[in-house]
Short mmCIF file of C-alpha atoms (C1' of nucleotides) in Angstrom, two decimals:
data_model
loop_
_atom_site.label_atom_id
_atom_site.label_comp_id
_atom_site.label_asym_id
_atom_site.label_seq_id
_atom_site.Cartn_x
_atom_site.Cartn_y
_atom_site.Cartn_z
CA MET A 1 -34.08 94.98 9.25
CA LYS A 2 -30.72 93.61 11.00
CA MET A 3 -30.64 92.63 14.36
CA LYS A 4 -27.42 93.83 15.93
CA ASP A 5 -26.34 90.80 18.06
CA THR A 6 -24.72 91.89 21.40
CA HIS A 7 -21.19 92.53 20.29
CA THR A 8 -19.37 89.28 21.15
CA HIS A 9 -15.69 90.16 21.67
CA ARG A 10 -12.69 88.41 20.57
CA SER A 11 -11.12 88.48 23.95
CA GLY A 12 -11.49 90.66 27.02
CA CYS A 13 -7.90 91.87 26.68
CA PRO A 14 -7.65 95.88 27.10
CA ILE A 15 -5.46 96.00 24.00
CA ASN A 16 -7.83 94.12 21.94
CA LEU A 17 -11.11 95.72 23.09
CA GLY A 18 -9.65 99.18 22.34
CA LEU A 19 -8.61 97.95 18.79
CA GLU A 20 -12.12 96.49 18.32
CA VAL A 21 -13.41 100.18 18.53
CA PHE A 22 -10.78 102.27 16.72
CA GLY A 23 -8.64 99.49 15.42
CA ASP A 24 -8.64 100.52 11.83
CA LYS A 25 -6.93 103.12 9.31
CA TRP A 26 -9.88 105.78 9.75
CA SER A 27 -11.55 106.08 13.13
CA LEU A 28 -8.70 107.74 14.86
CA LEU A 29 -8.41 110.30 12.12
CA VAL A 30 -12.08 111.45 12.31
CA VAL A 31 -11.11 111.79 16.05
CA ARG A 32 -7.90 113.58 15.26
CA ASP A 33 -10.01 116.13 12.92
CA MET A 34 -12.60 116.84 15.94
CA MET A 35 -9.69 117.34 18.31
CA PHE A 36 -7.22 119.52 16.44
CA ALA A 37 -9.05 120.73 13.46
CA GLY A 38 -12.41 121.68 15.15
CA LYS A 39 -14.40 119.95 12.51
CA ARG A 40 -17.99 119.01 13.30
CA HIS A 41 -19.70 118.22 10.21
CA PHE A 42 -19.72 115.46 7.69
CA ARG A 43 -18.74 117.46 4.64
CA GLU A 44 -15.74 119.02 6.83
CA PHE A 45 -14.56 115.31 7.60
CA LEU A 46 -14.80 114.67 4.09
CA ALA A 47 -12.40 117.12 3.05
CA SER A 48 -9.65 115.62 5.12
CA ASP A 49 -6.23 115.35 3.63
CA GLU A 50 -6.21 111.48 3.55
CA GLY A 51 -9.47 111.22 1.28
CA ILE A 52 -11.83 109.20 3.07
CA SER A 53 -14.85 108.22 1.07
CA SER A 54 -18.21 108.98 1.92
CA ASN A 55 -19.65 105.72 2.67
CA ILE A 56 -16.51 104.69 4.92
CA LEU A 57 -17.05 107.94 6.64
CA ALA A 58 -20.74 107.52 7.41
CA ASP A 59 -19.86 104.05 8.51
CA ARG A 60 -17.12 105.39 10.87
CA LEU A 61 -19.19 108.05 12.31
CA ALA A 62 -22.09 105.53 13.17
CA LYS A 63 -19.85 103.23 14.82
CA LEU A 64 -18.21 105.83 16.80
CA VAL A 65 -21.26 107.11 18.06
CA GLU A 66 -22.39 103.59 18.95
CA ALA A 67 -19.25 103.09 20.75
CA GLY A 68 -19.89 106.21 22.83
CA VAL A 69 -16.89 107.99 21.51
CA LEU A 70 -19.07 110.74 19.47
CA THR A 71 -22.82 111.99 19.65
CA ARG A 72 -24.64 113.15 17.04
CA ALA A 73 -27.00 116.28 17.18
CA GLY A 74 -29.01 118.07 14.79
CA ASP A 75 -28.22 121.90 14.47
CA PRO A 76 -31.34 123.82 15.55
CA GLU A 77 -30.63 126.27 13.07
CA HIS A 78 -30.08 124.09 9.88
CA LYS A 79 -32.30 121.01 10.08
CA LEU A 80 -30.32 119.16 7.80
CA LYS A 81 -26.91 119.73 9.88
CA ALA A 82 -25.61 117.27 11.88
CA ILE A 83 -23.23 118.25 14.28
CA TYR A 84 -20.77 115.55 16.01
CA SER A 85 -19.30 116.24 19.35
CA LEU A 86 -16.60 114.21 21.49
CA THR A 87 -18.02 112.46 24.67
CA GLU A 88 -15.76 112.24 27.73
CA LYS A 89 -14.99 108.69 26.29
CA GLY A 90 -13.68 110.24 23.15
CA ILE A 91 -11.91 113.09 24.71
CA GLU A 92 -9.87 110.52 26.54
CA LEU A 93 -8.52 109.23 23.62
CA LEU A 94 -6.24 112.10 23.33
CA PRO A 95 -3.42 110.50 25.25
CA ILE A 96 -3.41 107.58 22.90
CA ILE A 97 -3.27 110.03 19.83
CA ALA A 98 -0.64 112.03 21.52
CA GLU A 99 1.54 108.99 21.94
CA ILE A 100 0.81 108.03 18.24
CA SER A 101 1.89 111.45 17.33
CA ARG A 102 5.36 111.30 19.62
CA TRP A 103 6.27 107.81 18.11
CA SER A 104 5.62 108.84 14.36
CA ARG A 105 7.42 112.14 14.86
CA LYS A 106 10.25 110.05 16.19
CA TYR A 107 10.27 107.29 13.37
CA GLU A 108 8.16 108.17 10.55
CA PRO A 109 8.72 110.97 7.90
CA VAL A 110 6.40 113.16 9.13
CA ASP A 111 5.47 116.51 7.38
CA PRO A 112 7.13 119.29 9.51
CA VAL A 113 4.19 121.58 9.42
CA LEU A 114 1.79 118.98 10.64
CA ALA A 115 4.27 118.05 13.44
CA ARG A 116 4.18 121.29 15.22
CA THR A 117 1.03 120.56 17.07
CA GLY A 118 2.72 117.60 18.49
CA GLU A 119 5.94 119.19 19.33
CA ALA A 120 4.11 122.04 21.01
CA ARG A 121 2.20 119.79 23.14
CA ASP A 122 5.48 118.22 23.96
CA ARG A 123 7.20 121.30 24.83
CA MET A 124 4.18 122.00 27.40
CA GLY A 125 5.35 119.45 29.59
CA PRO A 126 3.37 116.49 31.56
CA ASP A 127 0.11 118.32 31.91
CA ALA A 128 -0.49 119.22 28.44
CA ASN A 129 -2.78 116.61 27.73
CA GLN A 130 -4.90 117.41 30.67
CA GLN A 131 -5.07 121.08 29.37
CA GLN A 132 -5.93 120.28 26.18
CA MET A 133 -8.87 117.81 27.23
CA ALA A 134 -10.19 120.54 29.51
CA ALA A 135 -10.36 122.75 26.58
CA LEU A 136 -12.13 120.05 24.62
CA ARG A 137 -14.66 119.64 27.32
CA ARG A 138 -15.72 123.25 27.35
CA LEU A 139 -15.97 122.90 23.37
CA HIS A 140 -17.77 119.54 23.37
CA LEU A 141 -19.52 118.75 26.57
CA GLY A 142 -20.35 122.15 28.16
CA ALA A 143 -18.52 123.95 30.82
CA THR A 144 -19.83 122.58 34.05
CA ASP A 145 -17.44 120.01 35.23
CA GLN A 146 -14.34 122.26 35.64
CA ALA A 147 -13.12 123.24 39.21
CA PRO A 148 -11.86 126.80 39.03
CA VAL A 149 -7.91 127.10 38.79
CA MET B 1 2.94 89.12 -10.31
CA LYS B 2 2.18 92.35 -8.48
CA MET B 3 4.92 95.17 -7.90
CA LYS B 4 4.98 96.95 -4.65
CA ASP B 5 5.18 100.63 -5.60
CA THR B 6 7.44 102.30 -2.97
CA HIS B 7 4.73 103.18 -0.38
CA THR B 8 3.09 106.59 -1.10
CA HIS B 9 1.59 108.04 2.25
CA ARG B 10 -1.99 109.09 2.43
CA SER B 11 -0.60 112.28 4.27
CA GLY B 12 2.31 113.50 6.27
CA CYS B 13 0.23 113.81 9.50
CA PRO B 14 1.81 111.91 12.55
CA ILE B 15 -1.39 110.16 13.14
CA ASN B 16 -1.97 108.94 9.82
CA LEU B 17 1.59 107.57 9.32
CA GLY B 18 1.47 105.63 12.71
CA LEU B 19 -1.94 104.40 11.65
CA GLU B 20 -0.16 103.41 8.46
CA VAL B 21 1.95 101.15 10.19
CA PHE B 22 -0.33 99.62 12.77
CA GLY B 23 -3.68 100.79 12.17
CA ASP B 24 -5.50 97.43 11.89
CA LYS B 25 -7.13 94.70 14.09
CA TRP B 26 -3.90 92.67 14.58
CA SER B 27 -0.44 94.39 14.44
CA LEU B 28 -0.57 95.76 17.85
CA LEU B 29 -1.78 92.51 19.26
CA VAL B 30 1.44 90.84 17.74
CA VAL B 31 3.65 93.39 19.59
CA ARG B 32 1.49 92.94 22.85
CA ASP B 33 2.27 89.29 22.81
CA MET B 34 5.96 89.96 22.40
CA MET B 35 5.98 92.54 25.39
CA PHE B 36 3.75 90.87 27.92
CA ALA B 37 3.58 87.39 27.11
CA GLY B 38 7.13 86.84 25.87
CA LYS B 39 6.09 85.33 22.67
CA ARG B 40 9.08 85.08 20.00
CA HIS B 41 7.68 82.32 17.55
CA PHE B 42 5.15 82.07 14.60
CA ARG B 43 3.28 79.23 16.43
CA GLU B 44 3.27 81.16 19.90
CA PHE B 45 1.66 84.20 18.24
CA LEU B 46 -0.91 81.85 16.33
CA ALA B 47 -2.20 80.50 19.77
CA SER B 48 -3.27 83.85 20.85
CA ASP B 49 -6.95 84.24 22.35
CA GLU B 50 -7.83 86.30 19.68
CA GLY B 51 -7.36 83.59 17.17
CA ILE B 52 -5.62 85.09 14.25
CA SER B 53 -5.05 83.15 11.44
CA SER B 54 -1.85 81.92 9.70
CA ASN B 55 -1.75 83.83 6.49
CA ILE B 56 -3.00 86.75 8.28
CA LEU B 57 -0.17 86.64 10.96
CA ALA B 58 2.55 85.81 8.35
CA ASP B 59 1.55 88.92 6.57
CA ARG B 60 1.54 91.26 9.77
CA LEU B 61 5.12 89.65 10.68
CA ALA B 62 6.27 90.46 7.37
CA LYS B 63 4.87 93.87 7.37
CA LEU B 64 6.12 94.79 10.93
CA VAL B 65 9.75 93.50 9.98
CA GLU B 66 9.46 95.81 6.81
CA ALA B 67 8.47 98.66 8.98
CA GLY B 68 11.37 98.28 11.38
CA VAL B 69 9.19 97.26 14.52
CA LEU B 70 10.42 93.80 14.45
CA THR B 71 13.36 91.64 13.19
CA ARG B 72 13.53 88.21 12.24
CA ALA B 73 16.35 85.72 12.77
CA GLY B 74 16.81 82.16 12.61
CA ASP B 75 17.30 80.18 15.62
CA PRO B 76 20.90 78.73 15.36
CA GLU B 77 19.88 75.49 17.00
CA HIS B 78 16.69 74.76 14.93
CA LYS B 79 17.02 75.67 11.25
CA LEU B 80 13.42 76.04 10.86
CA LYS B 81 12.54 78.30 13.81
CA ALA B 82 12.37 82.04 13.39
CA ILE B 83 12.71 84.21 16.29
CA TYR B 84 11.30 87.41 16.19
CA SER B 85 12.35 90.30 18.33
CA LEU B 86 11.41 93.78 18.93
CA THR B 87 13.48 96.62 17.76
CA GLU B 88 14.02 99.91 19.67
CA LYS B 89 11.08 101.22 17.35
CA GLY B 90 9.05 98.26 18.35
CA ILE B 91 9.72 98.90 21.88
CA GLU B 92 8.76 102.44 21.81
CA LEU B 93 5.27 101.31 21.10
CA LEU B 94 4.75 100.59 24.67
CA PRO B 95 3.64 103.96 25.60
CA ILE B 96 0.87 103.91 23.03
CA ILE B 97 -0.03 100.12 24.12
CA ALA B 98 -0.15 101.50 27.55
CA GLU B 99 -2.38 104.24 26.93
CA ILE B 100 -4.77 102.05 24.98
CA SER B 101 -5.13 99.57 27.95
CA ARG B 102 -5.83 102.54 30.17
CA TRP B 103 -8.62 103.93 28.04
CA SER B 104 -10.31 100.22 27.60
CA ARG B 105 -10.06 99.55 31.43
CA LYS B 106 -12.03 102.57 32.12
CA TYR B 107 -14.47 102.12 29.25
CA GLU B 108 -14.60 98.74 28.22
CA PRO B 109 -15.65 95.47 29.65
CA VAL B 110 -12.06 94.28 30.37
CA ASP B 111 -11.31 90.86 31.77
CA PRO B 112 -10.37 91.59 35.13
CA VAL B 113 -7.53 89.17 35.11
CA LEU B 114 -6.02 90.58 31.91
CA ALA B 115 -6.40 93.99 33.24
CA ARG B 116 -3.90 93.37 35.89
CA THR B 117 -0.81 94.08 34.11
CA GLY B 118 -1.99 97.48 33.10
CA GLU B 119 -3.23 98.35 36.96
CA ALA B 120 0.27 97.10 38.03
CA ARG B 121 1.93 99.57 35.69
CA ASP B 122 -0.58 102.52 36.62
CA ARG B 123 0.41 101.75 40.27
CA MET B 124 4.03 102.01 39.39
CA GLY B 125 3.95 105.53 38.64
CA PRO B 126 5.44 107.68 35.80
CA ASP B 127 8.40 105.78 35.10
CA ALA B 128 6.84 102.47 34.76
CA ASN B 129 7.09 102.62 31.02
CA GLN B 130 10.60 103.48 31.00
CA GLN B 131 11.34 100.43 33.52
CA GLN B 132 9.44 98.05 31.47
CA MET B 133 11.02 99.28 28.03
CA ALA B 134 14.66 98.89 29.54
CA ALA B 135 13.59 95.30 30.70
CA LEU B 136 12.42 94.73 26.82
CA ARG B 137 15.65 96.22 25.51
CA ARG B 138 17.71 93.82 27.68
CA LEU B 139 15.59 90.93 26.29
CA HIS B 140 15.49 91.77 22.64
CA LEU B 141 18.25 94.03 21.85
CA GLY B 142 21.21 92.94 23.86
CA ALA B 143 22.38 94.66 27.19
CA THR B 144 24.56 97.34 26.31
CA ASP B 145 22.92 100.47 26.41
CA GLN B 146 22.17 100.51 29.96
CA ALA B 147 23.49 102.73 32.85
CA PRO B 148 24.42 100.69 35.65
CA VAL B 149 21.58 101.22 38.47
"C1'" DC C 1 17.45 54.78 8.19
"C1'" DG C 2 12.11 55.22 8.41
"C1'" DC C 3 8.60 58.42 9.55
"C1'" DA C 4 5.68 61.19 12.38
"C1'" DA C 5 5.60 65.59 14.21
"C1'" DT C 6 6.76 70.35 14.12
"C1'" DC C 7 8.39 74.54 12.03
"C1'" DG C 8 7.10 78.85 9.63
"C1'" DA C 9 4.56 79.75 5.80
"C1'" DT C 10 1.41 79.18 1.36
"C1'" DT C 11 -2.72 78.31 -1.50
"C1'" DG C 12 -7.65 78.08 -2.71
"C1'" DC C 13 -11.94 79.75 -1.94
"C1'" DA C 14 -15.89 82.42 0.02
"C1'" DA C 15 -17.07 86.23 2.53
"C1'" DA C 16 -16.32 90.98 4.07
"C1'" DA C 17 -14.70 95.50 4.00
"C1'" DC C 18 -13.02 99.23 1.20
"C1'" DA C 19 -12.61 102.84 -2.81
"C1'" DC C 20 -14.73 105.41 -6.05
"C1'" DA C 21 -18.52 107.71 -8.69
"C1'" DA C 22 -22.91 108.54 -8.96
"C1'" DT C 23 -27.09 109.67 -6.61
"C1'" DC C 24 -30.63 110.22 -3.17
"C1'" DA C 25 -34.15 113.03 -0.25
"C1'" DC C 26 -34.24 117.01 2.34
"C1'" DT C 27 -33.38 122.03 3.35
"C1'" DT C 28 -31.67 126.30 2.69
"C1'" DG C 29 -30.76 130.73 0.03
"C1'" DT C 30 -32.24 133.77 -3.44
"C1'" DA D 1 -39.49 127.90 -8.40
"C1'" DC D 2 -34.83 126.28 -8.31
"C1'" DA D 3 -29.99 126.14 -7.74
"C1'" DA D 4 -26.78 125.12 -3.93
"C1'" DG D 5 -25.62 122.62 -0.13
"C1'" DT D 6 -26.84 119.00 3.61
"C1'" DG D 7 -26.01 113.98 5.36
"C1'" DA D 8 -25.71 110.16 3.61
"C1'" DT D 9 -26.87 105.78 0.08
"C1'" DT D 10 -26.43 102.93 -3.99
"C1'" DG D 11 -24.02 100.39 -7.30
"C1'" DT D 12 -19.85 98.45 -8.91
"C1'" DG D 13 -15.52 96.58 -9.07
"C1'" DT D 14 -11.19 95.61 -6.33
"C1'" DT D 15 -8.81 94.61 -2.08
"C1'" DT D 16 -8.51 92.52 2.38
"C1'" DT D 17 -9.75 89.28 5.61
"C1'" DG D 18 -11.16 84.66 7.44
"C1'" DC D 19 -10.79 79.87 7.65
"C1'" DA D 20 -9.25 75.20 6.36
"C1'" DA D 21 -6.17 72.57 4.01
"C1'" DT D 22 -1.78 71.62 2.91
"C1'" DC D 23 3.43 72.78 1.60
"C1'" DG D 24 8.52 71.75 1.83
"C1'" DA D 25 12.01 71.43 4.96
"C1'" DT D 26 13.76 69.99 9.62
"C1'" DT D 27 13.70 67.44 13.69
"C1'" DG D 28 13.05 63.91 17.09
"C1'" DC D 29 13.02 59.31 18.10
"C1'" DG D 30 12.73 54.30 17.12
#
DNA sequence: CGCAATCGATTGCAAAACACAATCACTTGT
DNA sequence: ACAAGTGATTGTGTTTTGCAATCGATTGCG
């Protein structure tokens, strides 16, 4: 049995604290798959293009749940199915992901097909993020914290 | 002797390609130190709060140079001193870093003193990033692509 | 000159994280 | 009963990281 010693941080710098949560090659890809591909189940994440292995995926899901970015719930219909949902904290990673997308589309050899999501967001203007986050809230949190338009 | 096989990407997804450049616990901290602490020399990066070790730092600097985020130049006065500068590609990481800062300040136990830089940027409004990036261009690139105010 | 201090790294070694394939216990569908 | 599907775990090598010591070259200073 291992005791989790209460998370001692390398520093209190905001950049550093963010990197301690998602500063690796896989965590944000899981969040991306939830946001843009609608994935909710282990096997779906496992099938992503980048080819994450199952032990790494299990580790990342657990860490993201512990960090409060995701929640894990059992599907009431299928006792073995775990459903992962974004929390508000996770949904608010979208602006970061959107900026990474913008940067890569400018400077890296992105696949034109995969770039379309980001391009569409750019064309939508400044409140694209808020609209997309609102949609994610409806899907992952429940619909109750929206003001009527 | 190991051969570096020409960078085959895990996927052409913009998020993934960004993470392949700076998706680790240290790369963005180096960029942060250049942007907000004015650091330009190996020994300065080495003295950051988070305590990077010298071999990791050397590796990250080399990778960031290879990725086109930084440039390395010899100080003409001191033959042993290397001066690292941000490229335009590196300067345009600022919106990503700013969003990470905003997210961590909302959700993580940041040091209030270290949070001030980000809070000030938030108070400046929507063109804070562009202003800060313009200042970085003057410092790192040369002054020639600025329109007069 | 002599020589310690400083420069950007490199080396050696142990520990941790990762990649990959096989497998697990359990549930579901038939 | 039993094959297929569920979210993982285990085992085994490889790679990356962390840490301390050290390197060769240059600089500062007497």
